[in-house]
PDB file of C-alpha atoms in Angstrom:
ATOM      1  CA  UNK A   7     109.438 137.322  78.425  1.00 53.00           C
ATOM      2  CA  UNK A   8     108.381 141.218  78.909  1.00 55.00           C
ATOM      3  CA  UNK A   9     105.660 141.512  76.227  1.00 56.00           C
ATOM      4  CA  UNK A  10     105.368 145.138  76.860  1.00 60.00           C
ATOM      5  CA  UNK A  11     108.623 145.814  75.043  1.00 65.00           C
ATOM      6  CA  UNK A  12     107.611 143.873  71.930  1.00 68.00           C
ATOM      7  CA  UNK A  13     105.533 145.561  69.381  1.00 77.00           C
ATOM      8  CA  UNK A  14     102.680 143.647  67.544  1.00 76.00           C
ATOM      9  CA  UNK A  15     104.771 143.514  64.224  1.00 77.00           C
ATOM     10  CA  UNK A  16     107.540 141.577  66.064  1.00 77.00           C
ATOM     11  CA  UNK A  17     104.897 139.393  67.720  1.00 73.00           C
ATOM     12  CA  UNK A  18     103.226 138.742  64.328  1.00 77.00           C
ATOM     13  CA  UNK A  19     106.425 138.005  62.580  1.00 79.00           C
ATOM     14  CA  UNK A  20     107.462 135.555  65.420  1.00 78.00           C
ATOM     15  CA  UNK A  21     104.078 133.873  65.150  1.00 77.00           C
ATOM     16  CA  UNK A  22     104.348 133.474  61.319  1.00 77.00           C
ATOM     17  CA  UNK A  23     108.000 132.170  61.602  1.00 78.00           C
ATOM     18  CA  UNK A  24     106.781 129.531  64.129  1.00 79.00           C
ATOM     19  CA  UNK A  25     103.797 128.600  61.841  1.00 73.00           C
ATOM     20  CA  UNK A  26     106.033 128.282  58.937  1.00 73.00           C
ATOM     21  CA  UNK A  27     108.349 126.256  60.767  1.00 70.00           C
ATOM     22  CA  UNK A  28     105.494 123.844  61.963  1.00 75.00           C
ATOM     23  CA  UNK A  29     104.228 123.903  58.488  1.00 67.00           C
ATOM     24  CA  UNK A  30     107.624 122.774  57.070  1.00 72.00           C
ATOM     25  CA  UNK A  31     107.752 120.085  59.623  1.00 74.00           C
ATOM     26  CA  UNK A  32     104.511 118.696  58.913  1.00 72.00           C
ATOM     27  CA  UNK A  33     105.178 118.701  55.284  1.00 81.00           C
ATOM     28  CA  UNK A  34     108.107 116.624  55.802  1.00 86.00           C
ATOM     29  CA  UNK A  35     106.362 114.073  57.593  1.00 87.00           C
ATOM     30  CA  UNK A  36     103.683 113.870  54.993  1.00 88.00           C
ATOM     31  CA  UNK A  37     106.192 113.973  52.122  1.00 89.00           C
ATOM     32  CA  UNK A  38     107.983 110.853  53.820  1.00 91.00           C
ATOM     33  CA  UNK A  39     104.687 109.061  54.163  1.00 93.00           C
ATOM     34  CA  UNK A  40     103.934 109.627  50.606  1.00 93.00           C
ATOM     35  CA  UNK A  41     107.119 108.416  49.394  1.00 93.00           C
ATOM     36  CA  UNK A  42     106.814 105.325  51.164  1.00 95.00           C
ATOM     37  CA  UNK A  43     103.344 104.665  50.163  1.00 95.00           C
ATOM     38  CA  UNK A  44     104.405 105.305  46.604  1.00 94.00           C
ATOM     39  CA  UNK A  45     107.004 102.532  47.078  1.00 95.00           C
ATOM     40  CA  UNK A  46     104.330 100.351  48.451  1.00 96.00           C
ATOM     41  CA  UNK A  47     102.021 100.957  45.485  1.00 96.00           C
ATOM     42  CA  UNK A  48     104.656 100.391  42.755  1.00 94.00           C
ATOM     43  CA  UNK A  49     105.715  97.053  44.328  1.00 95.00           C
ATOM     44  CA  UNK A  50     102.208  95.905  44.879  1.00 96.00           C
ATOM     45  CA  UNK A  51     102.083  92.158  44.788  1.00 96.00           C
ATOM     46  CA  UNK A  52      98.888  91.846  43.058  1.00 96.00           C
ATOM     47  CA  UNK A  53      97.222  89.604  45.646  1.00 96.00           C
ATOM     48  CA  UNK A  54      94.341  91.655  47.034  1.00 96.00           C
ATOM     49  CA  UNK A  55      92.740  94.474  45.081  1.00 97.00           C
ATOM     50  CA  UNK A  56      91.113  95.684  48.279  1.00 97.00           C
ATOM     51  CA  UNK A  57      94.642  96.325  49.814  1.00 97.00           C
ATOM     52  CA  UNK A  58      95.555  98.032  46.748  1.00 97.00           C
ATOM     53  CA  UNK A  59      92.453 100.370  46.692  1.00 97.00           C
ATOM     54  CA  UNK A  60      93.144 101.326  50.301  1.00 97.00           C
ATOM     55  CA  UNK A  61      96.730 102.390  49.267  1.00 97.00           C
ATOM     56  CA  UNK A  62      95.576 104.348  46.180  1.00 97.00           C
ATOM     57  CA  UNK A  63      92.571 106.112  48.305  1.00 96.00           C
ATOM     58  CA  UNK A  64      95.049 107.152  51.109  1.00 96.00           C
ATOM     59  CA  UNK A  65      97.693 108.303  48.339  1.00 95.00           C
ATOM     60  CA  UNK A  66      94.976 110.411  46.610  1.00 95.00           C
ATOM     61  CA  UNK A  67      93.714 112.057  49.787  1.00 95.00           C
ATOM     62  CA  UNK A  68      97.235 112.736  51.175  1.00 93.00           C
ATOM     63  CA  UNK A  69      98.058 114.458  47.886  1.00 92.00           C
ATOM     64  CA  UNK A  70      94.971 116.427  47.576  1.00 92.00           C
ATOM     65  CA  UNK A  71      94.826 117.648  51.134  1.00 91.00           C
ATOM     66  CA  UNK A  72      98.196 118.490  51.746  1.00 85.00           C
ATOM     67  CA  UNK A  73      99.459 119.686  47.867  1.00 85.00           C
ATOM     68  CA  UNK A  74      96.202 120.079  45.935  1.00 89.00           C
ATOM     69  CA  UNK A  75      97.781 117.477  43.531  1.00 89.00           C
ATOM     70  CA  UNK A  76      95.879 114.810  41.664  1.00 92.00           C
ATOM     71  CA  UNK A  77      97.445 111.195  42.092  1.00 93.00           C
ATOM     72  CA  UNK A  78      97.629 110.926  38.102  1.00 89.00           C
ATOM     73  CA  UNK A  79      99.958 114.051  38.092  1.00 90.00           C
ATOM     74  CA  UNK A  80     102.020 112.788  40.721  1.00 89.00           C
ATOM     75  CA  UNK A  81     102.557 109.027  39.573  1.00 90.00           C
ATOM     76  CA  UNK A  82     102.754 107.325  36.101  1.00 89.00           C
ATOM     77  CA  UNK A  83      99.756 104.972  36.777  1.00 86.00           C
ATOM     78  CA  UNK A  84     100.769 102.859  33.859  1.00 83.00           C
ATOM     79  CA  UNK A  85     103.943 101.693  35.751  1.00 86.00           C
ATOM     80  CA  UNK A  86     101.888 100.103  38.627  1.00 90.00           C
ATOM     81  CA  UNK A  87     102.017  96.330  38.674  1.00 91.00           C
ATOM     82  CA  UNK A  88      99.000  94.546  37.229  1.00 91.00           C
ATOM     83  CA  UNK A  89      98.117  91.527  35.115  1.00 89.00           C
ATOM     84  CA  UNK A  90      97.814  92.392  31.388  1.00 91.00           C
ATOM     85  CA  UNK A  91      94.537  94.130  30.362  1.00 93.00           C
ATOM     86  CA  UNK A  92      93.710  95.084  26.836  1.00 94.00           C
ATOM     87  CA  UNK A  93      94.432  98.867  26.323  1.00 93.00           C
ATOM     88  CA  UNK A  94      90.894  99.535  24.947  1.00 95.00           C
ATOM     89  CA  UNK A  95      89.568  98.357  28.437  1.00 95.00           C
ATOM     90  CA  UNK A  96      92.241 100.231  30.171  1.00 94.00           C
ATOM     91  CA  UNK A  97      91.206 103.436  28.734  1.00 94.00           C
ATOM     92  CA  UNK A  98      87.560 103.076  28.684  1.00 95.00           C
ATOM     93  CA  UNK A  99      87.187 102.259  32.242  1.00 96.00           C
ATOM     94  CA  UNK A 100      90.253 103.840  33.605  1.00 95.00           C
ATOM     95  CA  UNK A 101      91.583 100.607  35.146  1.00 96.00           C
ATOM     96  CA  UNK A 102      94.423 101.108  37.485  1.00 95.00           C
ATOM     97  CA  UNK A 103      95.319  97.628  38.459  1.00 95.00           C
ATOM     98  CA  UNK A 104      94.150  94.058  38.446  1.00 97.00           C
ATOM     99  CA  UNK A 105      94.993  91.564  40.880  1.00 97.00           C
ATOM    100  CA  UNK A 106      95.809  87.798  40.426  1.00 96.00           C
ATOM    101  CA  UNK A 107      92.342  86.825  40.783  1.00 96.00           C
ATOM    102  CA  UNK A 108      91.217  89.131  38.011  1.00 97.00           C
ATOM    103  CA  UNK A 109      89.637  91.805  40.342  1.00 97.00           C
ATOM    104  CA  UNK A 110      90.179  95.317  38.699  1.00 97.00           C
ATOM    105  CA  UNK A 111      90.483  98.796  40.454  1.00 97.00           C
ATOM    106  CA  UNK A 112      88.893 101.387  38.019  1.00 96.00           C
ATOM    107  CA  UNK A 113      86.759 104.601  37.460  1.00 95.00           C
ATOM    108  CA  UNK A 114      87.697 108.296  37.426  1.00 93.00           C
ATOM    109  CA  UNK A 115      88.082 108.262  41.193  1.00 92.00           C
ATOM    110  CA  UNK A 116      89.784 104.771  41.295  1.00 94.00           C
ATOM    111  CA  UNK A 117      87.266 103.709  43.716  1.00 96.00           C
ATOM    112  CA  UNK A 118      85.534 100.755  41.962  1.00 97.00           C
ATOM    113  CA  UNK A 119      86.141  97.010  41.886  1.00 98.00           C
ATOM    114  CA  UNK A 120      84.884  94.582  39.539  1.00 98.00           C
ATOM    115  CA  UNK A 121      86.019  91.486  38.040  1.00 98.00           C
ATOM    116  CA  UNK A 122      87.886  91.935  34.711  1.00 97.00           C
ATOM    117  CA  UNK A 123      85.305  89.476  33.054  1.00 97.00           C
ATOM    118  CA  UNK A 124      82.470  91.742  34.006  1.00 98.00           C
ATOM    119  CA  UNK A 125      84.158  94.721  32.698  1.00 97.00           C
ATOM    120  CA  UNK A 126      84.974  92.876  29.452  1.00 97.00           C
ATOM    121  CA  UNK A 127      81.328  91.821  29.139  1.00 97.00           C
ATOM    122  CA  UNK A 128      80.118  95.402  29.808  1.00 95.00           C
ATOM    123  CA  UNK A 129      82.196  96.556  27.173  1.00 95.00           C
ATOM    124  CA  UNK A 130      81.250  94.076  24.760  1.00 94.00           C
ATOM    125  CA  UNK A 131      77.526  94.786  25.374  1.00 93.00           C
ATOM    126  CA  UNK A 132      78.212  98.617  25.019  1.00 90.00           C
ATOM    127  CA  UNK A 133      80.134  98.318  21.639  1.00 88.00           C
ATOM    128  CA  UNK A 134      77.643  95.911  20.159  1.00 87.00           C
ATOM    129  CA  UNK A 135      74.777  98.477  21.047  1.00 82.00           C
ATOM    130  CA  UNK A 136      76.659 100.997  18.942  1.00 80.00           C
ATOM    131  CA  UNK A 137      77.048  99.040  16.021  1.00 71.00           C
ATOM    132  CA  UNK A 138      74.454  99.803  13.178  1.00 67.00           C
ATOM    133  CA  UNK A 139      71.974  97.060  13.170  1.00 61.00           C
ATOM    134  CA  UNK A 140      71.331  95.467   9.451  1.00 59.00           C
ATOM    135  CA  UNK A 141      68.251  96.671   7.779  1.00 61.00           C
ATOM    136  CA  UNK A 142      65.831  93.920   6.596  1.00 60.00           C
ATOM    137  CA  UNK A 143      64.669  94.040   2.926  1.00 55.00           C
TER     138      UNK A 143
END
């Protein structure tokens, strides 16, 4: 190719077109991966909370890095398979899922794991500490 006959505006346009094409191709690969990961999350077998955490962590990172989207805005977190948890616990601790052994993935960043019994106990202690104490006469 004779670069002397191509002006800088044409070269910039070609470079931009190539960059856009590469971005679109990379985005398609990322979107395909996110879609597959979403299917895995939605069909989680509730066996191992660590496996579940790894999927959620990967999904959060992909969505944030490539699209600046929070996972909560992409997926309905209430539709993820989980053993039953009282709504008050689910909301207070932001519990995402609980495996068959009772281990929960929770927290604002969805990165903490604890047994549901410990979370329940913490909630009971927290709420009893907030109750007014009877006054002595």
